[in-house]
Amino acid sequence: MAWSDYSRERSQPYKPGQKETFKVSRSKIEDFVRCPRCFWLDRRLKIARPDTPPFQINKAVDELFKKEFDVYRSKGQPHPLMIEYNISAIPYSHKSLDKWRANFTGVQYLHEPTNLLIFGAVDDVWVNDQGELIVVDYKATSKKSEVSLDAPWQISYKRQMEVYQWLLRKNGFEVSDTGYFVYTNGRLDLDGFFDKIEFRTKVIGYTGNDDWIEPTIHKIKECLEQEKMPAPGLDCEYCGYARKRTELTLAALNIKT
Ligand code: SF4
């Protein structure tokens, strides 16, 4: 089956022992790492956690960054941010770049030992002087302090970058361990909104290590095959809420567990 056929298929739950290739996105890998139970419920039974509203402002920033970097890509020149941060690279041109950036295709790799098709959409790819690809992720926020990657929860950003680096390597490219977050911060110190938000952008380098990905894919496969619901992972407000609510309902019905 061609890659494009996999992407057009409606997502079906995984059936243990299935022979068909099963798609696992970068974000589902993240779900698994955080909590195998939620991953299993979602991929095996199609019971997903309640959705959050889409981050449309962040999506707008992503789109505009893409357009901005594309101008320099077409000229084969570094973007001013690359010059400001002393990064010897230019935006990378490749016939598959649009596909790599598209949510439902992304960069794909069929992991044959598990028959899982791993995929993820990159924001951007640059190329350095040595011909190595550089994975780039755009991030947008608005906070008083400087943007950084220091918060514990930002491990998910780092894992995200490592999955893209791994995917590109598996597609035969030389990929630098160093990736960059183009991280922009909406200013809160101005006098008013006046139909615009001003941003300040930093470029933050990160050295990735994709050693965890291969063993994690095998664990994902084992999880998909198992009949028993896995234990929950991290502290999570959703399961706590569901448990307390169930306890109250059972108590109200006078049902003892
Ligand atoms: S603990 Fe959270 S993430 Fe895990 S199964 Fe419960 S709701 Fe899902």
Short mmCIF file of C-alpha atoms and ligand atoms in Angstrom, two decimals:
data_model
loop_
_atom_site.label_atom_id
_atom_site.label_comp_id
_atom_site.label_asym_id
_atom_site.label_seq_id
_atom_site.Cartn_x
_atom_site.Cartn_y
_atom_site.Cartn_z
CA MET A 1 0.00 0.00 0.00
CA ALA A 2 1.34 3.48 -0.86
CA TRP A 3 2.02 5.97 1.97
CA SER A 4 -0.75 8.23 0.73
CA ASP A 5 -3.26 5.37 1.05
CA TYR A 6 -2.37 4.90 4.71
CA SER A 7 -2.92 8.61 5.33
CA ARG A 8 -6.35 8.59 3.68
CA GLU A 9 -7.62 5.66 5.71
CA ARG A 10 -10.00 6.39 8.53
CA SER A 11 -8.26 5.50 11.74
CA GLN A 12 -9.44 2.11 12.99
CA PRO A 13 -8.70 0.64 16.43
CA TYR A 14 -5.79 -1.77 16.62
CA LYS A 15 -6.79 -5.43 16.60
CA PRO A 16 -4.36 -7.80 18.37
CA GLY A 17 -2.54 -9.96 15.88
CA GLN A 18 -3.52 -7.78 12.93
CA LYS A 19 -1.41 -8.14 9.81
CA GLU A 20 -2.16 -4.67 8.42
CA THR A 21 0.28 -1.88 9.12
CA PHE A 22 -0.86 0.36 11.97
CA LYS A 23 -0.13 4.09 12.01
CA VAL A 24 1.31 5.66 15.15
CA SER A 25 1.83 9.40 15.14
CA ARG A 26 4.48 11.32 17.00
CA SER A 27 1.80 12.65 19.38
CA LYS A 28 0.54 9.12 20.11
CA ILE A 29 4.10 8.10 21.01
CA GLU A 30 4.05 11.01 23.45
CA ASP A 31 0.70 9.83 24.83
CA PHE A 32 2.15 6.36 25.34
CA VAL A 33 5.24 7.66 27.13
CA ARG A 34 3.06 9.72 29.44
CA CYS A 35 0.43 7.11 30.15
CA PRO A 36 0.17 3.66 28.52
CA ARG A 37 -3.40 3.33 29.79
CA CYS A 38 -4.66 6.36 27.91
CA PHE A 39 -2.80 5.26 24.78
CA TRP A 40 -4.31 1.76 25.02
CA LEU A 41 -7.84 3.06 25.60
CA ASP A 42 -7.52 5.37 22.62
CA ARG A 43 -5.81 3.06 20.12
CA ARG A 44 -7.51 -0.21 21.13
CA LEU A 45 -11.00 0.96 22.07
CA LYS A 46 -11.17 4.44 20.49
CA ILE A 47 -11.94 5.94 23.89
CA ALA A 48 -10.08 9.22 23.82
CA ARG A 49 -9.58 11.77 26.57
CA PRO A 50 -11.80 14.86 26.23
CA ASP A 51 -10.35 17.17 23.59
CA THR A 52 -9.04 20.64 24.35
CA PRO A 53 -9.93 23.63 22.14
CA PRO A 54 -7.52 24.09 19.21
CA PHE A 55 -4.73 26.64 19.70
CA GLN A 56 -5.61 28.81 16.73
CA ILE A 57 -3.31 31.71 17.61
CA ASN A 58 -0.36 29.31 17.83
CA LYS A 59 -1.37 27.79 14.50
CA ALA A 60 -1.44 31.27 12.96
CA VAL A 61 2.07 31.96 14.25
CA ASP A 62 3.26 28.62 12.79
CA GLU A 63 1.77 29.44 9.40
CA LEU A 64 3.35 32.89 9.32
CA PHE A 65 6.75 31.55 10.40
CA LYS A 66 6.54 29.00 7.58
CA LYS A 67 5.82 31.72 5.03
CA GLU A 68 8.63 33.85 6.42
CA PHE A 69 11.23 31.06 6.31
CA ASP A 70 10.00 29.97 2.88
CA VAL A 71 11.01 33.34 1.44
CA TYR A 72 14.63 32.66 2.48
CA ARG A 73 14.33 29.01 1.37
CA SER A 74 13.46 30.09 -2.15
CA LYS A 75 16.45 32.49 -2.18
CA GLY A 76 18.83 29.90 -0.65
CA GLN A 77 19.76 32.43 2.03
CA PRO A 78 19.85 32.32 5.84
CA HIS A 79 16.94 33.92 7.68
CA PRO A 80 18.02 36.95 9.80
CA LEU A 81 17.40 34.91 12.98
CA MET A 82 19.98 32.37 11.82
CA ILE A 83 22.50 35.15 11.35
CA GLU A 84 21.64 36.73 14.72
CA TYR A 85 22.14 33.39 16.48
CA ASN A 86 25.30 32.44 14.53
CA ILE A 87 23.74 29.35 12.99
CA SER A 88 25.56 28.40 9.81
CA ALA A 89 22.59 27.03 7.93
CA ILE A 90 19.87 27.86 5.43
CA PRO A 91 16.26 26.64 5.18
CA TYR A 92 16.33 23.26 3.42
CA SER A 93 14.65 22.71 0.05
CA HIS A 94 13.36 19.24 -0.76
CA LYS A 95 10.60 17.92 -3.02
CA SER A 96 8.95 16.21 -0.03
CA LEU A 97 9.03 19.20 2.32
CA ASP A 98 5.32 19.99 1.91
CA LYS A 99 4.48 16.37 2.68
CA TRP A 100 6.82 16.36 5.68
CA ARG A 101 4.99 19.42 7.00
CA ALA A 102 1.45 18.11 6.42
CA ASN A 103 -0.29 16.77 9.54
CA PHE A 104 -1.70 13.55 8.12
CA THR A 105 1.38 12.52 6.14
CA GLY A 106 4.46 14.05 7.76
CA VAL A 107 7.80 12.25 7.68
CA GLN A 108 6.98 8.53 7.69
CA TYR A 109 8.87 5.35 8.43
CA LEU A 110 7.62 1.79 8.45
CA HIS A 111 9.19 0.07 11.45
CA GLU A 112 9.26 -3.45 10.04
CA PRO A 113 9.85 -5.47 13.24
CA THR A 114 6.55 -4.16 14.66
CA ASN A 115 4.76 -3.27 11.40
CA LEU A 116 4.01 0.16 12.88
CA LEU A 117 4.09 3.14 10.53
CA ILE A 118 5.59 5.96 12.56
CA PHE A 119 4.95 9.50 11.33
CA GLY A 120 5.14 13.11 12.41
CA ALA A 121 4.85 16.53 10.74
CA VAL A 122 7.85 18.84 11.13
CA ASP A 123 7.51 22.61 11.24
CA ASP A 124 10.75 23.22 9.35
CA VAL A 125 14.02 21.69 8.26
CA TRP A 126 17.25 23.59 7.80
CA VAL A 127 20.56 22.34 6.42
CA ASN A 128 23.96 23.19 7.88
CA ASP A 129 27.32 23.70 6.16
CA GLN A 130 28.15 19.99 6.54
CA GLY A 131 24.99 19.01 4.67
CA GLU A 132 23.28 17.71 7.81
CA LEU A 133 19.59 18.37 8.25
CA ILE A 134 18.47 20.38 11.26
CA VAL A 135 15.03 19.81 12.75
CA VAL A 136 13.26 23.03 13.67
CA ASP A 137 10.13 23.49 15.70
CA TYR A 138 8.19 26.74 16.03
CA LYS A 139 6.68 27.52 19.42
CA ALA A 140 4.53 30.43 20.53
CA THR A 141 3.49 31.55 23.98
CA SER A 142 2.86 34.70 25.96
CA LYS A 143 4.44 35.15 29.36
CA LYS A 144 6.29 37.78 31.34
CA SER A 145 9.51 35.80 31.71
CA GLU A 146 11.90 34.87 28.92
CA VAL A 147 11.08 31.71 26.99
CA SER A 148 13.27 28.70 27.78
CA LEU A 149 13.19 24.89 27.73
CA ASP A 150 13.79 24.59 31.47
CA ALA A 151 10.33 23.58 32.73
CA PRO A 152 9.92 19.84 33.46
CA TRP A 153 6.85 19.61 31.20
CA GLN A 154 8.92 20.77 28.23
CA ILE A 155 10.46 17.29 28.06
CA SER A 156 7.60 16.68 25.62
CA TYR A 157 9.03 19.35 23.27
CA LYS A 158 12.40 17.60 23.44
CA ARG A 159 10.93 14.18 22.75
CA GLN A 160 9.00 15.70 19.84
CA MET A 161 12.22 16.93 18.27
CA GLU A 162 13.96 13.59 18.85
CA VAL A 163 11.17 11.71 17.05
CA TYR A 164 11.53 14.00 14.01
CA GLN A 165 15.31 13.57 14.04
CA TRP A 166 14.87 9.78 14.21
CA LEU A 167 12.30 9.79 11.39
CA LEU A 168 14.53 11.77 9.06
CA ARG A 169 17.51 9.52 9.88
CA LYS A 170 15.39 6.46 9.12
CA ASN A 171 14.59 8.06 5.76
CA GLY A 172 18.30 8.04 4.96
CA PHE A 173 19.25 11.64 5.79
CA GLU A 174 22.24 12.80 7.81
CA VAL A 175 20.68 14.69 10.70
CA SER A 176 22.42 16.93 13.18
CA ASP A 177 21.89 16.09 16.87
CA THR A 178 21.31 19.81 17.34
CA GLY A 179 17.85 21.04 16.57
CA TYR A 180 16.34 24.48 17.17
CA PHE A 181 13.18 25.82 18.70
CA VAL A 182 12.13 29.12 17.16
CA TYR A 183 10.29 30.26 20.27
CA THR A 184 8.27 33.45 20.22
CA ASN A 185 6.76 35.30 23.16
CA GLY A 186 3.77 37.68 22.94
CA ARG A 187 4.62 40.86 24.84
CA LEU A 188 2.48 41.74 27.86
CA ASP A 189 4.30 44.96 28.71
CA LEU A 190 2.66 47.17 26.06
CA ASP A 191 -0.10 49.77 26.61
CA GLY A 192 -2.90 48.05 24.76
CA PHE A 193 -3.96 45.55 22.17
CA PHE A 194 -4.82 47.87 19.20
CA ASP A 195 -5.50 44.86 16.97
CA LYS A 196 -2.03 43.40 17.24
CA ILE A 197 0.21 41.44 19.54
CA GLU A 198 3.93 42.09 19.35
CA PHE A 199 6.24 39.14 19.72
CA ARG A 200 9.89 38.68 20.59
CA THR A 201 11.53 35.56 19.17
CA LYS A 202 14.42 33.54 20.52
CA VAL A 203 16.14 30.61 18.84
CA ILE A 204 16.99 27.93 21.37
CA GLY A 205 19.26 25.02 20.47
CA TYR A 206 18.68 21.53 21.81
CA THR A 207 20.91 18.45 21.49
CA GLY A 208 18.66 15.47 20.90
CA ASN A 209 19.22 11.79 21.69
CA ASP A 210 16.88 9.36 19.96
CA ASP A 211 18.11 6.19 21.75
CA TRP A 212 14.78 5.81 23.58
CA ILE A 213 12.65 5.62 20.42
CA GLU A 214 13.41 2.12 19.14
CA PRO A 215 12.72 0.39 22.50
CA THR A 216 9.63 2.55 22.98
CA ILE A 217 8.20 1.41 19.63
CA HIS A 218 8.57 -2.21 20.75
CA LYS A 219 6.83 -1.39 24.04
CA ILE A 220 4.03 0.31 22.10
CA LYS A 221 3.56 -2.84 20.05
CA GLU A 222 3.41 -4.97 23.21
CA CYS A 223 0.89 -2.56 24.69
CA LEU A 224 -1.29 -2.73 21.57
CA GLU A 225 -1.25 -6.52 21.68
CA GLN A 226 -2.20 -6.85 25.33
CA GLU A 227 -5.78 -7.61 26.36
CA LYS A 228 -5.54 -6.11 29.81
CA MET A 229 -5.80 -2.36 30.30
CA PRO A 230 -2.36 -1.08 31.41
CA ALA A 231 -1.84 0.78 34.68
CA PRO A 232 -2.09 4.58 34.45
CA GLY A 233 1.16 6.49 34.12
CA LEU A 234 1.61 9.96 35.53
CA ASP A 235 -0.54 11.85 38.00
CA CYS A 236 -3.35 13.01 35.85
CA GLU A 237 -6.42 15.06 36.73
CA TYR A 238 -8.70 13.21 34.29
CA CYS A 239 -8.43 9.76 35.88
CA GLY A 240 -8.62 11.30 39.36
CA TYR A 241 -11.84 13.03 38.32
CA ALA A 242 -13.27 9.88 36.75
CA ARG A 243 -12.40 7.79 39.82
CA LYS A 244 -13.96 10.22 42.33
CA ARG A 245 -17.05 10.61 40.22
CA THR A 246 -17.46 6.84 39.92
CA GLU A 247 -17.03 6.44 43.69
CA LEU A 248 -19.73 9.06 44.33
CA THR A 249 -22.10 7.50 41.82
CA LEU A 250 -21.62 4.04 43.32
CA ALA A 251 -22.10 5.43 46.83
CA ALA A 252 -25.30 7.22 45.75
CA LEU A 253 -26.58 3.94 44.33
CA ASN A 254 -25.49 2.14 47.47
CA ILE A 255 -23.26 -0.17 45.49
CA LYS A 256 -20.19 -1.50 47.29
CA THR A 257 -17.07 -2.37 45.27
S1 SF4 B 1 -4.17 8.79 34.17
FE1 SF4 B 1 -4.77 10.39 32.67
S2 SF4 B 1 -3.58 9.94 30.96
FE2 SF4 B 1 -3.68 8.06 32.17
S3 SF4 B 1 -5.50 6.89 31.58
FE3 SF4 B 1 -6.09 8.25 33.15
S4 SF4 B 1 -6.86 10.01 32.01
FE4 SF4 B 1 -5.56 8.94 30.68
#
